[in-house]
């Protein structure tokens, strides 16, 4: 059996990392931005250069397959967008490795190549509208259209305006769902993005499930006033109320479940002046755990805590749900297939649940889905220091090739 071309895989990863590259070595291919669109065009071009057919759907997901293939397909890939000031592997690795796998099958004239389709999903990260997984949600007919319609990006630009500028529109997004019926399974290769594989000396890990991700936006209303003349006792400082609640997040989460995590990633005070007591504050809260009940308990406990704090500060709080992605279980037969693929390479894969969100969480609700991880150096991701050594990148793609072949051979 032919194997993947490791040098070509690594060269493609480097070439893609030039798009949206930052002077500090990081990457910025924020969803729907010019750099993101350029990255998608690059991916489509590489697909065509391999003699494959490239297709972009209405959600700007980029697909590749043999021109004469008609499905059903094993879909494999990941996302092409990045977080701001991120790095080159989160998402891009799985998409580029998928291309390398299909290219290898085509070059070997393997008849199974006809049953394989690759994908570079759009807006997995959700940074633009705080929603996330939009490409896979569109493919799976699960778009949160109401929420998306009201969404604005961090610069206040309406979602539809952003989408139209990127070459699609809110009204067209759902057309992407027509393709779901052609899919038989989904496999996603990704870097771990956490420290557990390295700590356990794992070279490969099969993912058992993906955490649920709950995102809210809180708004605290106080009284805007003069920062020099208003005694502390007379203030209703929305910034202080928000900061007190935010400072207590870690302790509150840990008191409920040691494996749960939460993040306040966006904080804003209004109107924003060194000498103005904030009359309003807003912040995001993201909570993650693999058990939905734990997420619910944390979300409820935080709301109560914020209300108490606001009462003490003479402020009021309100909350808005941004998105909720329930925890996902990977398919047991697909997990075993991935483990066997690793064994063929003389590797014993570990098993892990994922603390990061992935398109596989969405796909798993529709088709048998599995994920494979390679380690992240120092457990770092969503930061310019993200790295995985070349041997692991090549090893992961070799395992993906084997798992894709087995899954493709099982399509009825
Ligand atoms: C995506 O990487 C996420 O976990 O938010
Ligand atoms: Mn990712
Ligand atoms: Mn990510």
PDB file of C-alpha atoms in Angstrom, residues 278-399:
ATOM      1  CA  UNK A 278     -18.636  52.640  33.930  1.00  0.00           C
ATOM      2  CA  UNK A 279     -22.397  52.818  33.588  1.00  0.00           C
ATOM      3  CA  UNK A 280     -22.433  49.532  31.757  1.00  0.00           C
ATOM      4  CA  UNK A 281     -20.230  46.462  31.470  1.00  0.00           C
ATOM      5  CA  UNK A 282     -20.529  43.442  29.244  1.00  0.00           C
ATOM      6  CA  UNK A 283     -18.628  40.170  29.249  1.00  0.00           C
ATOM      7  CA  UNK A 284     -18.760  36.699  27.741  1.00  0.00           C
ATOM      8  CA  UNK A 285     -18.777  33.523  29.804  1.00  0.00           C
ATOM      9  CA  UNK A 286     -17.986  30.170  28.260  1.00  0.00           C
ATOM     10  CA  UNK A 287     -18.475  26.961  30.311  1.00  0.00           C
ATOM     11  CA  UNK A 288     -17.299  23.491  29.236  1.00  0.00           C
ATOM     12  CA  UNK A 289     -17.790  19.962  30.563  1.00  0.00           C
ATOM     13  CA  UNK A 290     -18.602  16.569  29.058  1.00  0.00           C
ATOM     14  CA  UNK A 291     -21.703  16.236  31.265  1.00  0.00           C
ATOM     15  CA  UNK A 292     -24.523  18.590  30.319  1.00  0.00           C
ATOM     16  CA  UNK A 293     -25.882  18.579  33.914  1.00  0.00           C
ATOM     17  CA  UNK A 294     -22.601  19.971  35.245  1.00  0.00           C
ATOM     18  CA  UNK A 295     -22.676  22.760  32.659  1.00  0.00           C
ATOM     19  CA  UNK A 296     -26.239  23.638  33.697  1.00  0.00           C
ATOM     20  CA  UNK A 297     -25.313  23.737  37.419  1.00  0.00           C
ATOM     21  CA  UNK A 298     -22.384  26.070  36.762  1.00  0.00           C
ATOM     22  CA  UNK A 299     -24.409  28.367  34.527  1.00  0.00           C
ATOM     23  CA  UNK A 300     -27.189  28.607  37.150  1.00  0.00           C
ATOM     24  CA  UNK A 301     -24.754  29.132  40.032  1.00  0.00           C
ATOM     25  CA  UNK A 302     -22.944  31.897  38.168  1.00  0.00           C
ATOM     26  CA  UNK A 303     -26.204  33.697  37.375  1.00  0.00           C
ATOM     27  CA  UNK A 304     -27.169  33.635  41.068  1.00  0.00           C
ATOM     28  CA  UNK A 305     -23.718  34.872  42.085  1.00  0.00           C
ATOM     29  CA  UNK A 306     -23.832  37.738  39.575  1.00  0.00           C
ATOM     30  CA  UNK A 307     -27.311  38.768  40.753  1.00  0.00           C
ATOM     31  CA  UNK A 308     -26.128  38.839  44.380  1.00  0.00           C
ATOM     32  CA  UNK A 309     -23.083  40.906  43.466  1.00  0.00           C
ATOM     33  CA  UNK A 310     -25.198  43.313  41.434  1.00  0.00           C
ATOM     34  CA  UNK A 311     -27.611  43.737  44.341  1.00  0.00           C
ATOM     35  CA  UNK A 312     -24.683  44.656  46.603  1.00  0.00           C
ATOM     36  CA  UNK A 313     -23.357  47.131  44.029  1.00  0.00           C
ATOM     37  CA  UNK A 314     -26.732  48.661  43.171  1.00  0.00           C
ATOM     38  CA  UNK A 315     -26.565  47.363  39.602  1.00  0.00           C
ATOM     39  CA  UNK A 316     -28.715  45.098  37.423  1.00  0.00           C
ATOM     40  CA  UNK A 317     -27.637  42.181  35.236  1.00  0.00           C
ATOM     41  CA  UNK A 318     -29.108  40.416  32.223  1.00  0.00           C
ATOM     42  CA  UNK A 319     -27.894  37.432  30.188  1.00  0.00           C
ATOM     43  CA  UNK A 320     -28.186  36.364  26.580  1.00  0.00           C
ATOM     44  CA  UNK A 321     -27.405  32.887  25.258  1.00  0.00           C
ATOM     45  CA  UNK A 322     -24.859  33.030  22.449  1.00  0.00           C
ATOM     46  CA  UNK A 323     -24.570  29.336  21.701  1.00  0.00           C
ATOM     47  CA  UNK A 324     -24.897  25.871  23.187  1.00  0.00           C
ATOM     48  CA  UNK A 325     -23.155  22.879  21.671  1.00  0.00           C
ATOM     49  CA  UNK A 326     -24.111  19.761  23.651  1.00  0.00           C
ATOM     50  CA  UNK A 327     -21.440  17.205  24.594  1.00  0.00           C
ATOM     51  CA  UNK A 328     -20.867  14.621  21.846  1.00  0.00           C
ATOM     52  CA  UNK A 329     -19.973  10.909  21.950  1.00  0.00           C
ATOM     53  CA  UNK A 330     -17.837   9.439  19.201  1.00  0.00           C
ATOM     54  CA  UNK A 331     -18.973   6.254  17.454  1.00  0.00           C
ATOM     55  CA  UNK A 332     -17.598   3.101  19.121  1.00  0.00           C
ATOM     56  CA  UNK A 333     -16.983   1.152  15.878  1.00  0.00           C
ATOM     57  CA  UNK A 334     -15.186   4.172  14.404  1.00  0.00           C
ATOM     58  CA  UNK A 335     -13.050   4.466  17.543  1.00  0.00           C
ATOM     59  CA  UNK A 336     -12.034   0.821  17.151  1.00  0.00           C
ATOM     60  CA  UNK A 337     -11.254   1.415  13.473  1.00  0.00           C
ATOM     61  CA  UNK A 338      -8.981   4.315  14.450  1.00  0.00           C
ATOM     62  CA  UNK A 339      -7.284   2.174  17.113  1.00  0.00           C
ATOM     63  CA  UNK A 340      -6.631  -0.581  14.559  1.00  0.00           C
ATOM     64  CA  UNK A 341      -5.204   1.988  12.149  1.00  0.00           C
ATOM     65  CA  UNK A 342      -2.763   3.050  14.859  1.00  0.00           C
ATOM     66  CA  UNK A 343      -1.905  -0.572  15.598  1.00  0.00           C
ATOM     67  CA  UNK A 344      -1.042  -1.151  11.942  1.00  0.00           C
ATOM     68  CA  UNK A 345       1.643   1.477  12.475  1.00  0.00           C
ATOM     69  CA  UNK A 346       2.915  -0.323  15.578  1.00  0.00           C
ATOM     70  CA  UNK A 347       1.288   2.308  17.826  1.00  0.00           C
ATOM     71  CA  UNK A 348      -1.013   1.855  20.772  1.00  0.00           C
ATOM     72  CA  UNK A 349      -3.401   4.789  20.798  1.00  0.00           C
ATOM     73  CA  UNK A 350      -4.684   6.140  24.071  1.00  0.00           C
ATOM     74  CA  UNK A 351      -8.284   7.270  24.561  1.00  0.00           C
ATOM     75  CA  UNK A 352      -9.197  10.834  25.583  1.00  0.00           C
ATOM     76  CA  UNK A 353     -12.182  13.147  25.631  1.00  0.00           C
ATOM     77  CA  UNK A 354     -11.651  16.517  24.002  1.00  0.00           C
ATOM     78  CA  UNK A 355     -11.777  19.780  25.920  1.00  0.00           C
ATOM     79  CA  UNK A 356     -11.743  21.710  22.640  1.00  0.00           C
ATOM     80  CA  UNK A 357     -14.792  21.967  20.430  1.00  0.00           C
ATOM     81  CA  UNK A 358     -14.690  20.398  16.951  1.00  0.00           C
ATOM     82  CA  UNK A 359     -16.811  20.051  13.820  1.00  0.00           C
ATOM     83  CA  UNK A 360     -16.916  16.335  14.707  1.00  0.00           C
ATOM     84  CA  UNK A 361     -19.313  17.202  17.552  1.00  0.00           C
ATOM     85  CA  UNK A 362     -21.887  18.390  15.016  1.00  0.00           C
ATOM     86  CA  UNK A 363     -21.298  15.591  12.504  1.00  0.00           C
ATOM     87  CA  UNK A 364     -21.562  12.949  15.260  1.00  0.00           C
ATOM     88  CA  UNK A 365     -25.288  13.687  15.565  1.00  0.00           C
ATOM     89  CA  UNK A 366     -25.815  12.615  11.938  1.00  0.00           C
ATOM     90  CA  UNK A 367     -23.226  10.037  10.844  1.00  0.00           C
ATOM     91  CA  UNK A 368     -20.774   7.678  12.606  1.00  0.00           C
ATOM     92  CA  UNK A 369     -17.927   9.993  13.581  1.00  0.00           C
ATOM     93  CA  UNK A 370     -14.436   9.566  14.992  1.00  0.00           C
ATOM     94  CA  UNK A 371     -11.468  11.788  15.837  1.00  0.00           C
ATOM     95  CA  UNK A 372      -7.772  11.185  16.168  1.00  0.00           C
ATOM     96  CA  UNK A 373      -5.354  13.426  18.073  1.00  0.00           C
ATOM     97  CA  UNK A 374      -1.613  14.011  17.895  1.00  0.00           C
ATOM     98  CA  UNK A 375       0.126  15.745  20.832  1.00  0.00           C
ATOM     99  CA  UNK A 376       0.576  19.485  21.281  1.00  0.00           C
ATOM    100  CA  UNK A 377       3.981  20.603  22.583  1.00  0.00           C
ATOM    101  CA  UNK A 378       3.509  21.996  26.077  1.00  0.00           C
ATOM    102  CA  UNK A 379      -0.240  21.622  25.619  1.00  0.00           C
ATOM    103  CA  UNK A 380      -0.418  25.078  23.989  1.00  0.00           C
ATOM    104  CA  UNK A 381      -2.940  26.112  21.332  1.00  0.00           C
ATOM    105  CA  UNK A 382      -5.010  29.199  20.413  1.00  0.00           C
ATOM    106  CA  UNK A 383      -1.684  31.014  20.779  1.00  0.00           C
ATOM    107  CA  UNK A 384       1.365  31.644  18.571  1.00  0.00           C
ATOM    108  CA  UNK A 385       3.367  29.110  20.642  1.00  0.00           C
ATOM    109  CA  UNK A 386       1.195  26.202  19.425  1.00  0.00           C
ATOM    110  CA  UNK A 387       3.390  23.420  17.964  1.00  0.00           C
ATOM    111  CA  UNK A 388       3.505  19.716  17.182  1.00  0.00           C
ATOM    112  CA  UNK A 389       6.658  18.009  15.954  1.00  0.00           C
ATOM    113  CA  UNK A 390       6.836  16.911  12.334  1.00  0.00           C
ATOM    114  CA  UNK A 391       7.040  13.195  13.166  1.00  0.00           C
ATOM    115  CA  UNK A 392       3.716  13.368  14.980  1.00  0.00           C
ATOM    116  CA  UNK A 393       2.120  15.360  12.155  1.00  0.00           C
ATOM    117  CA  UNK A 394       3.192  12.712   9.634  1.00  0.00           C
ATOM    118  CA  UNK A 395       2.261   9.829  11.938  1.00  0.00           C
ATOM    119  CA  UNK A 396      -1.255  11.194  12.431  1.00  0.00           C
ATOM    120  CA  UNK A 397      -1.812  11.499   8.684  1.00  0.00           C
ATOM    121  CA  UNK A 398      -0.532   7.946   8.135  1.00  0.00           C
ATOM    122  CA  UNK A 399      -3.024   6.662  10.714  1.00  0.00           C
TER     123      UNK A 399
END
